[in-house]
Amino acid sequence: MKPLVNKIVCIGAGYVGGPTMSVIADRCPDIDVTVLDLNEARIAAWNSEELPIYEPGLATVVSRARGRNLRFVGQIEGAAHVAAADAVFISVNTPTKTEGEGAGKASDLRYVESCARFIAAHATGHTIVIEKSTMPVRAADRIKSILASAGPGVTFDILSNPEFLAEGTAIRDLEAPDRVLIGGERPEPIAALAEIYRRWVPAERVLSTGLWSAELSKLVANAFLAQRVSSINSVSALCEVTGADVEEVASVIGTDSRIGPKFLRASVGFGGSCFQKDLLSLIYISESYGLTEVAAYWQQVVDLNQWQKHRFADQIAAPIATAEGSLRGRRIAILGFAFKKDTNDVRETPAIDVCRRLLARGATLAVHDFKVTPDSIASEIGTQGVEVATSPEAALAGADGVAVLTEWSAYAKLDWTRLAGMLKAGAVIYDGRNIVDAEAVRRAGLGLRSIGKGERHVR
Ligand code: UDX
Ligand code: UDX
């Protein structure tokens, strides 16, 4: 049977739009998928062998579908594809507003709104418009009112189909999702979109709800995940002062099936484009409905995260700072800049706060990451006092302290016996991810401070 949706367009070829559409095209060779983006350089990269984002498995999926039923096109030339599309996904960024009402908290919907205007201008016949970006609850109302300006005979259904993929595991998450969520107002468009996902996702994992529940569920899912990280990070501080071990505590509480073992890794703090932005959006929505206590509850998750990043930076500084607190003349190796392993994404990475705090006290930083480019590092923390190292060894040479900020697997395998002689005498390793081989560090005669593990390893 011919599918109800034959031609798909997605506006936004970012970390979400690009991988999501690649997997849909890969799994549905009979559906024509066009991904649009205003950023021509990004489109050129999607059409090259050097994809604009690093994601394990992505290149293979793209190579199977691109040129067959998957294409990447500049947004302006893409108008004709919108005219022909049965469904248009909006997958543009929804950052925190920096000015106007709600600045610093509310989501900035200007890119979503301009996409809605673009769709209204070019769509023909009936089109299903799908919110893929994370939106504040009731954003669909704003999209609807813009779409209402389309010409006579042009009609729309709006669905909310938030994406739950995590970076670094995007392809796995898209190919075998815990669930796909489709929120809508009428059963027909929900069924049309569900039919696509059911090609590879078991029917019981394709959930449908009302529009507002779908929009809110995405914000709440991220808020709960972020809350778990802040919860275990609060416990990490308690472990350090009491001599308990946060990994032991996490593994014990994780065996309770009501709590579960995932997302209990203490860290230097959570980062990424979503957690903070979505928490702030939830806080803003709560405040705007007068729910002050609800807003304050979720604000604490953000504040604890900020505190954890600063606490970690201050631990590194404490033993090597002068009596006045200066780090001038001190060199600190930063191992890892991405917000988590297996991605080149640096949006809201905890490394930004840690590095800025150390730089503000005059430290020199030698930053290494396996996938983040020197330009990305420079755009977040500048170049003053910052050297970008091409290997962990180069970062460690002559360092007074070492901070592990991203859990890249290769950092767990560093040969500390070989590396110890490169560090300044007395240099301590600060493990912000609990991945460093503590035994190897001990054998090498180095000091180690791990998140949530007290001081028992320090020399
Ligand atoms: C996504 C979601 O859209 C966001 O709501 C969610 O919270 C996080 O994930 P992401 O894919 O990570 O965002 O964003 P990004 O990598 O910045 O990609 C968005 C793309 O949209 C950019 O390439 C930008 O150039 C493009 N864009 C933006 C357009 O093509 N047209 C526009 O009008 C605006
Ligand atoms: C998150 C959600 O997981 C995903 O469902 C949603 O679609 C987008 O936001 P992402 O930000 O890509 O995905 O990565 P995630 O694995 O959730 O990690 C977020 C941050 O929390 C990272 O900085 C990570 O290192 C940190 N984290 C995660 C911890 O510090 N400890 C943990 O136990 C888990």
Coordinates of C-alpha atoms and ligand atoms in Angstrom, one line a residue:
M1 CA 0.0 0.0 0.0
K2 CA 1.2 3.5 -0.8
P3 CA 2.2 5.4 2.4
L4 CA 0.1 8.4 3.3
V5 CA 3.2 10.5 3.5
N6 CA 5.5 10.2 0.4
K7 CA 7.5 13.4 0.5
I8 CA 9.0 14.8 3.7
V9 CA 10.8 18.0 4.2
C10 CA 12.8 18.9 7.3
I11 CA 13.8 22.5 8.0
G12 CA 17.0 22.5 10.1
A13 CA 20.0 20.3 9.3
G14 CA 21.5 20.4 12.9
Y15 CA 22.3 17.7 15.5
V16 CA 18.6 16.7 15.5
G17 CA 17.3 17.3 12.0
G18 CA 20.3 15.8 10.2
P19 CA 20.5 12.4 12.0
T20 CA 16.8 12.0 12.3
M21 CA 16.0 12.5 8.7
S22 CA 19.0 10.3 7.7
V23 CA 17.5 7.4 9.7
I24 CA 14.0 7.9 8.3
A25 CA 15.4 8.0 4.7
D26 CA 17.5 4.9 5.5
R27 CA 14.6 2.9 6.9
C28 CA 12.0 4.1 4.3
P29 CA 13.7 4.0 0.8
D30 CA 10.3 4.7 -0.8
I31 CA 9.9 8.0 1.0
D32 CA 11.5 11.1 -0.5
V33 CA 13.3 13.1 2.3
T34 CA 14.7 16.6 1.7
V35 CA 16.6 18.4 4.5
L36 CA 16.8 22.2 4.3
D37 CA 19.0 24.7 6.1
L38 CA 19.7 28.4 5.8
N39 CA 23.3 27.7 6.5
E40 CA 24.8 27.0 3.1
A41 CA 28.2 25.8 4.6
R42 CA 26.3 23.3 6.7
I43 CA 24.4 22.0 3.6
A44 CA 27.7 21.7 1.7
A45 CA 29.2 19.7 4.5
W46 CA 26.2 17.3 4.6
N47 CA 26.8 16.8 0.9
S48 CA 30.5 16.1 1.4
E49 CA 32.5 13.3 3.0
E50 CA 33.2 15.5 6.0
L51 CA 29.7 15.6 7.7
P52 CA 29.2 18.8 9.8
I53 CA 28.5 16.8 13.0
Y54 CA 30.4 13.8 14.5
E55 CA 28.1 11.0 15.5
P56 CA 29.1 7.3 15.6
G57 CA 27.4 5.4 12.7
L58 CA 26.0 8.5 11.0
A59 CA 28.3 8.5 8.0
T60 CA 27.3 4.9 7.1
V61 CA 23.6 5.7 7.3
V62 CA 24.0 8.9 5.2
S63 CA 26.1 7.1 2.6
R64 CA 23.3 4.5 2.1
A65 CA 20.5 7.0 1.7
R66 CA 22.1 10.2 0.2
G67 CA 21.6 10.5 -3.5
R68 CA 18.9 7.8 -3.3
N69 CA 16.0 9.3 -1.3
L70 CA 17.8 11.7 0.9
R71 CA 19.1 15.2 -0.2
F72 CA 20.4 18.3 1.6
V73 CA 19.4 21.6 0.0
G74 CA 19.7 25.3 0.9
Q75 CA 16.5 26.6 2.5
I76 CA 15.7 29.2 -0.2
E77 CA 16.1 26.7 -3.1
G78 CA 14.0 24.3 -1.0
A79 CA 10.7 26.2 -1.4
A80 CA 9.6 23.9 -4.2
H81 CA 10.2 20.9 -2.0
V82 CA 7.9 22.4 0.7
A83 CA 5.2 23.0 -2.0
A84 CA 5.4 19.3 -2.9
A85 CA 5.7 17.9 0.7
D86 CA 3.1 15.9 2.5
A87 CA 4.8 16.6 5.8
V88 CA 7.3 19.3 6.9
F89 CA 9.3 18.9 10.1
I90 CA 10.5 22.0 11.9
S91 CA 13.9 21.1 13.5
V92 CA 15.5 24.5 14.0
N93 CA 17.1 25.7 17.1
T94 CA 15.1 27.1 20.0
P95 CA 17.7 28.7 22.2
T96 CA 17.1 30.6 25.4
K97 CA 16.0 34.2 24.7
T98 CA 18.7 36.8 25.2
E99 CA 16.6 39.9 25.0
G100 CA 13.0 41.0 25.4
E101 CA 10.3 39.5 27.6
G102 CA 11.5 36.3 29.3
A103 CA 15.2 37.0 28.4
G104 CA 17.5 34.5 30.1
K105 CA 14.8 31.9 30.5
A106 CA 12.1 31.7 27.8
S107 CA 12.7 29.8 24.6
D108 CA 13.4 32.0 21.6
L109 CA 10.8 30.9 19.0
R110 CA 11.9 33.4 16.3
Y111 CA 13.4 30.7 14.1
V112 CA 10.4 28.4 14.5
E113 CA 8.1 31.3 13.6
S114 CA 10.2 32.2 10.5
C115 CA 9.9 28.6 9.4
A116 CA 6.2 28.7 9.9
R117 CA 6.1 31.8 7.7
F118 CA 8.2 30.0 5.1
I119 CA 5.9 27.0 5.1
A120 CA 2.8 29.3 4.9
A121 CA 4.3 31.0 1.9
H122 CA 5.2 27.9 -0.1
A123 CA 2.9 25.0 1.0
T124 CA 0.2 23.8 -1.4
G125 CA -2.9 21.6 -0.7
H126 CA -2.8 19.9 2.7
T127 CA 0.4 19.6 4.7
I128 CA 1.2 18.1 8.1
V129 CA 3.5 20.4 10.0
I130 CA 5.5 18.6 12.7
E131 CA 7.3 20.2 15.6
K132 CA 10.5 18.3 16.0
S133 CA 12.3 21.0 17.9
T134 CA 11.7 21.2 21.6
M135 CA 9.0 23.8 22.1
P136 CA 7.4 25.5 25.2
V137 CA 3.9 24.0 25.9
R138 CA 1.3 25.6 23.6
A139 CA 3.8 26.7 21.0
A140 CA 1.6 25.0 18.4
D141 CA -0.9 27.8 18.9
R142 CA 1.7 30.3 17.6
I143 CA 2.6 28.1 14.6
K144 CA -1.1 27.7 13.8
S145 CA -1.8 31.4 13.9
I146 CA 1.1 32.0 11.4
L147 CA 0.0 29.1 9.1
A148 CA -3.5 30.7 9.0
S149 CA -2.0 33.4 6.8
A150 CA -1.5 30.9 3.9
G151 CA -3.5 31.3 0.7
P152 CA -7.0 29.9 0.0
G153 CA -7.2 26.1 -0.2
V154 CA -4.0 25.6 1.7
T155 CA -4.6 23.6 4.9
F156 CA -2.5 22.2 7.8
D157 CA -2.5 19.7 10.6
I158 CA 0.0 20.3 13.4
L159 CA 1.8 17.5 15.3
S160 CA 4.3 17.5 18.1
N161 CA 6.9 14.8 17.6
P162 CA 9.7 15.7 20.0
E163 CA 13.1 13.9 19.6
F164 CA 14.6 12.0 22.5
L165 CA 17.9 11.1 21.0
A166 CA 21.1 11.8 23.0
E167 CA 24.2 13.0 21.2
G168 CA 26.9 10.4 20.9
T169 CA 24.3 7.7 20.6
A170 CA 22.0 9.4 18.2
I171 CA 21.9 6.6 15.6
R172 CA 21.3 3.9 18.1
D173 CA 18.6 6.0 19.8
L174 CA 16.9 6.6 16.5
E175 CA 17.1 3.1 15.3
A176 CA 15.9 1.5 18.6
P177 CA 14.1 4.3 20.6
D178 CA 12.5 3.7 24.0
R179 CA 9.5 5.4 22.5
V180 CA 8.4 7.7 19.7
L181 CA 5.9 10.4 20.9
I182 CA 3.3 11.9 18.6
G183 CA 1.0 14.6 19.9
G184 CA -1.9 15.9 17.8
E185 CA -5.5 16.9 17.6
R186 CA -6.9 14.6 15.0
P187 CA -6.3 10.8 14.6
E188 CA -5.6 10.9 10.8
P189 CA -2.3 12.9 10.8
I190 CA -1.1 11.0 13.9
A191 CA -1.7 7.7 12.1
A192 CA 0.1 9.0 9.0
L193 CA 3.2 9.8 11.0
A194 CA 3.0 6.7 13.1
E195 CA 2.9 4.6 10.0
I196 CA 6.4 5.9 9.1
Y197 CA 8.0 5.1 12.5
R198 CA 6.2 1.7 12.7
R199 CA 8.4 0.5 9.8
W200 CA 11.2 -0.1 12.3
V201 CA 9.8 0.8 15.8
P202 CA 7.5 -1.8 17.5
A203 CA 3.9 -0.4 17.6
E204 CA 3.7 -0.4 21.4
R205 CA 6.6 2.1 21.4
V206 CA 4.8 4.6 19.2
L207 CA 2.8 6.6 21.7
S208 CA 0.2 9.2 21.0
T209 CA -1.1 12.0 23.2
G210 CA -2.7 15.4 22.9
L211 CA -0.6 18.2 21.5
W212 CA 0.1 20.0 24.8
S213 CA 1.0 16.8 26.6
A214 CA 3.6 15.9 23.9
E215 CA 5.1 19.4 24.1
L216 CA 5.3 19.3 27.8
S217 CA 6.5 15.7 28.0
K218 CA 9.7 16.6 26.2
L219 CA 10.5 19.4 28.6
V220 CA 9.7 17.3 31.6
A221 CA 11.8 14.3 30.3
N222 CA 14.8 16.5 30.1
A223 CA 14.1 18.2 33.4
F224 CA 13.9 14.8 35.1
L225 CA 17.1 13.6 33.5
A226 CA 18.9 16.8 34.5
Q227 CA 17.5 16.5 38.0
R228 CA 19.0 13.1 38.4
V229 CA 22.4 14.4 37.5
S230 CA 22.1 17.3 39.9
S231 CA 20.9 14.9 42.6
I232 CA 23.8 12.6 42.3
N233 CA 26.2 15.6 42.1
S234 CA 24.8 17.0 45.3
V235 CA 25.5 13.6 46.8
S236 CA 29.1 13.7 45.4
A237 CA 29.9 16.7 47.6
L238 CA 28.5 14.9 50.6
C239 CA 30.6 11.8 49.8
E240 CA 33.8 13.9 49.5
V241 CA 33.4 15.3 53.0
T242 CA 32.2 12.1 54.7
G243 CA 34.6 9.6 53.0
A244 CA 31.8 7.8 51.2
D245 CA 32.2 6.8 47.5
V246 CA 29.6 8.2 45.2
E247 CA 30.0 5.3 42.7
E248 CA 29.3 2.8 45.5
V249 CA 26.3 4.9 46.6
A250 CA 25.0 5.2 43.0
S251 CA 25.3 1.5 42.4
V252 CA 23.5 0.6 45.6
I253 CA 20.6 2.9 45.1
G254 CA 20.5 2.0 41.4
T255 CA 19.6 -1.6 42.2
D256 CA 16.2 -0.4 43.5
S257 CA 14.0 -1.0 40.5
R258 CA 12.0 2.1 41.4
I259 CA 15.2 4.2 41.1
G260 CA 17.0 2.3 38.3
P261 CA 20.8 2.3 37.5
K262 CA 21.0 4.8 34.7
F263 CA 21.9 8.5 34.8
L264 CA 23.5 8.3 38.2
R265 CA 27.1 9.2 37.1
A266 CA 28.4 12.0 39.2
S267 CA 30.3 14.5 37.1
V268 CA 31.7 18.0 36.8
G269 CA 28.2 19.0 35.8
F270 CA 25.8 18.4 32.9
G271 CA 26.1 20.3 29.6
G272 CA 24.7 20.1 26.2
S273 CA 22.2 22.2 24.2
C274 CA 19.1 20.9 25.9
F275 CA 19.2 20.4 29.7
Q276 CA 19.7 23.9 30.9
K277 CA 17.6 25.5 28.0
D278 CA 14.7 23.2 28.7
L279 CA 14.9 23.6 32.5
L280 CA 14.9 27.4 32.0
S281 CA 11.9 27.1 29.7
L282 CA 10.0 25.0 32.2
I283 CA 10.9 27.5 34.9
Y284 CA 9.7 30.4 32.8
I285 CA 6.4 28.7 31.9
S286 CA 5.8 27.9 35.6
E287 CA 6.5 31.5 36.6
S288 CA 4.2 32.8 33.9
Y289 CA 1.3 30.7 35.3
G290 CA 2.1 32.1 38.8
L291 CA 3.6 28.7 40.0
T292 CA 6.5 30.3 42.0
E293 CA 7.2 27.2 44.0
V294 CA 7.3 24.9 41.0
A295 CA 9.7 27.4 39.3
A296 CA 11.9 27.5 42.4
Y297 CA 12.1 23.7 42.6
W298 CA 13.4 23.3 39.0
Q299 CA 15.7 26.4 39.4
Q300 CA 17.6 24.5 42.1
V301 CA 18.5 21.9 39.5
V302 CA 20.2 24.6 37.4
D303 CA 21.8 26.3 40.4
L304 CA 23.3 23.0 41.8
N305 CA 24.8 22.3 38.3
Q306 CA 26.5 25.8 38.3
W307 CA 27.8 25.2 41.8
Q308 CA 29.2 21.8 40.9
K309 CA 31.2 23.3 37.9
H310 CA 32.6 26.1 40.1
R311 CA 33.3 23.8 43.0
F312 CA 35.4 21.6 40.7
A313 CA 37.4 24.5 39.2
D314 CA 38.1 25.8 42.7
Q315 CA 39.3 22.4 43.8
I316 CA 41.9 22.4 41.0
A317 CA 43.0 26.0 41.9
A318 CA 43.2 25.6 45.7
P319 CA 46.6 23.8 46.0
I320 CA 48.4 25.7 43.3
A321 CA 47.2 29.3 43.7
T322 CA 49.2 32.0 45.4
A323 CA 48.2 33.3 48.8
E324 CA 46.2 36.0 46.9
G325 CA 44.4 33.3 44.9
S326 CA 46.2 33.9 41.6
L327 CA 47.0 31.2 39.1
R328 CA 49.4 33.3 37.1
G329 CA 52.3 31.1 35.8
R330 CA 50.3 27.9 36.5
R331 CA 49.6 25.6 33.6
I332 CA 46.6 23.3 33.8
A333 CA 46.0 20.5 31.3
I334 CA 42.3 20.2 30.3
L335 CA 41.5 16.7 29.0
G336 CA 38.2 16.9 27.1
F337 CA 36.2 19.9 26.0
A338 CA 33.0 18.3 24.5
F339 CA 29.9 18.2 26.8
K340 CA 30.1 14.3 26.7
K341 CA 32.1 11.7 24.8
D342 CA 31.5 10.7 21.2
T343 CA 30.4 14.2 20.1
N344 CA 32.1 17.4 18.9
D345 CA 29.4 19.5 20.4
V346 CA 30.5 22.2 22.9
R347 CA 27.1 23.8 23.6
E348 CA 26.9 24.6 27.3
T349 CA 29.7 22.1 27.9
P350 CA 30.9 22.3 31.6
A351 CA 34.4 22.8 30.2
I352 CA 33.4 26.4 29.4
D353 CA 32.6 27.3 33.0
V354 CA 35.6 25.5 34.5
C355 CA 38.0 27.0 31.9
R356 CA 36.7 30.5 32.3
R357 CA 36.9 30.3 36.0
L358 CA 40.6 29.2 35.9
L359 CA 41.5 31.7 33.1
A360 CA 39.9 34.5 35.2
R361 CA 42.5 33.7 37.9
G362 CA 45.3 34.0 35.4
A363 CA 46.0 30.3 34.6
T364 CA 47.4 29.0 31.3
L365 CA 45.3 26.2 29.9
A366 CA 46.4 23.4 27.5
V367 CA 43.2 22.0 26.1
H368 CA 42.9 18.7 24.4
D369 CA 39.8 17.0 22.9
F370 CA 39.6 14.2 20.3
K371 CA 36.8 15.8 18.2
V372 CA 36.3 19.4 19.1
T373 CA 38.1 21.8 16.7
P374 CA 40.4 24.6 17.9
D375 CA 37.9 27.1 16.4
S376 CA 35.1 25.8 18.6
I377 CA 37.3 26.0 21.7
A378 CA 38.4 29.6 20.8
S379 CA 34.8 30.7 20.2
E380 CA 33.8 29.6 23.7
I381 CA 36.9 30.6 25.8
G382 CA 39.0 32.8 23.5
T383 CA 42.6 32.3 22.8
Q384 CA 44.2 34.4 25.6
G385 CA 46.0 32.0 27.9
V386 CA 44.7 29.0 26.0
E387 CA 46.8 26.5 24.0
V388 CA 45.1 23.8 22.0
A389 CA 47.0 20.6 22.3
T390 CA 47.0 17.9 19.6
S391 CA 47.5 15.0 22.0
P392 CA 46.9 14.3 25.6
E393 CA 50.7 14.1 26.0
A394 CA 51.1 17.6 24.6
A395 CA 48.5 18.9 27.0
L396 CA 50.1 17.3 30.0
A397 CA 53.7 18.5 29.3
G398 CA 54.8 20.8 32.2
A399 CA 51.3 20.9 33.8
D400 CA 50.8 21.9 37.4
G401 CA 47.4 20.2 37.4
V402 CA 45.3 18.0 35.2
A403 CA 41.5 18.2 34.8
V404 CA 39.5 15.4 33.0
L405 CA 36.3 17.1 31.8
T406 CA 35.0 14.7 29.2
E407 CA 34.8 10.9 29.5
W408 CA 36.5 10.0 26.2
S409 CA 37.4 6.3 26.5
A410 CA 41.0 6.9 25.6
Y411 CA 41.5 9.0 28.8
A412 CA 40.6 6.0 30.8
K413 CA 43.5 4.1 29.3
L414 CA 46.3 6.7 29.7
D415 CA 49.6 5.2 30.7
W416 CA 50.2 7.3 33.8
T417 CA 53.5 5.6 34.6
R418 CA 54.9 6.9 31.2
L419 CA 53.2 10.3 31.6
A420 CA 54.1 11.0 35.2
G421 CA 57.5 12.4 34.4
M422 CA 56.0 15.0 32.0
L423 CA 54.0 16.6 34.8
K424 CA 55.4 19.1 37.2
A425 CA 56.3 17.6 40.6
G426 CA 53.3 17.4 42.9
A427 CA 50.7 17.8 40.1
V428 CA 47.3 16.3 41.0
I429 CA 44.8 14.8 38.5
Y430 CA 41.2 16.0 39.0
D431 CA 38.9 13.5 37.5
G432 CA 35.6 15.2 36.7
R433 CA 34.1 12.0 35.2
N434 CA 35.4 9.1 37.4
I435 CA 37.1 7.4 34.5
V436 CA 40.8 7.7 35.3
D437 CA 42.4 4.4 36.2
A438 CA 43.0 5.1 39.9
E439 CA 45.3 2.1 40.4
A440 CA 47.5 3.2 37.5
V441 CA 47.7 6.7 38.9
R442 CA 48.7 5.4 42.3
R443 CA 51.4 3.2 40.8
A444 CA 52.8 6.2 39.0
G445 CA 53.0 8.0 42.3
L446 CA 50.6 10.8 41.3
G447 CA 47.8 12.4 43.3
L448 CA 44.2 11.9 42.2
R449 CA 41.0 13.6 43.2
S450 CA 37.9 12.1 41.9
I451 CA 34.4 13.5 42.0
G452 CA 32.6 12.2 45.0
K453 CA 35.5 10.2 46.4
G454 CA 37.0 12.2 49.3
E455 CA 40.7 12.7 49.5
R456 CA 41.9 9.2 50.1
H457 CA 44.0 9.1 46.8
V458 CA 45.7 12.4 47.3
R459 CA 49.4 12.2 48.2
Ligands
UDX1 C1 17.5 20.7 18.1 C2 16.1 21.3 18.4 O1 15.7 21.9 17.3 C3 16.1 22.1 19.6 O2 14.8 22.6 19.8 C4 16.4 21.1 20.7 O3 16.1 21.6 21.9 C5 17.8 20.7 20.5 O4 18.0 20.1 19.3 P1 19.8 21.2 17.0 O5 19.5 20.3 15.9 O6 20.7 20.7 18.1 O7 18.4 21.7 17.7 O8 20.2 22.7 16.6 P2 21.3 23.1 15.6 O9 22.3 22.1 15.5 O10 21.6 24.5 15.9 O11 20.5 23.1 14.2 C6 19.5 23.9 13.8 C7 19.7 24.3 12.3 O12 18.5 25.0 11.9 C8 20.9 25.1 12.0 O13 21.7 24.5 11.1 C9 20.3 26.4 11.4 O14 21.1 27.0 10.4 C10 19.0 25.9 10.9 N1 18.0 26.9 10.6 C11 17.6 27.8 11.6 C12 17.3 27.0 9.4 O15 17.7 26.2 8.5 N2 16.3 27.8 9.2 C13 15.9 28.7 10.1 O16 15.0 29.5 9.9 C14 16.6 28.7 11.4
UDX2 C1 19.7 14.9 26.4 C2 18.6 13.8 26.6 O1 19.3 12.6 27.1 C3 17.9 13.4 25.3 O2 16.9 12.5 25.5 C4 17.3 14.7 24.7 O3 16.7 14.4 23.4 C5 18.4 15.8 24.5 O4 19.0 16.0 25.8 P1 22.1 14.9 25.4 O5 22.2 16.3 26.0 O6 22.6 14.8 24.0 O7 20.6 14.3 25.5 O8 23.0 13.9 26.3 P2 22.9 13.2 27.7 O9 23.5 11.9 27.5 O10 21.5 13.3 28.2 O11 23.8 14.0 28.6 C6 23.6 15.3 29.0 C7 24.7 15.8 30.0 O12 24.5 15.2 31.3 C8 26.1 15.5 29.6 O13 26.9 16.6 29.9 C9 26.5 14.3 30.3 O14 27.8 14.1 30.5 C10 25.7 14.6 31.7 N1 25.5 13.3 32.5 C11 24.6 12.4 32.0 C12 26.1 13.2 33.7 O15 26.8 14.1 34.1 N2 25.8 12.1 34.4 C13 24.9 11.1 34.0 O16 24.7 10.1 34.7 C14 24.4 11.3 32.7

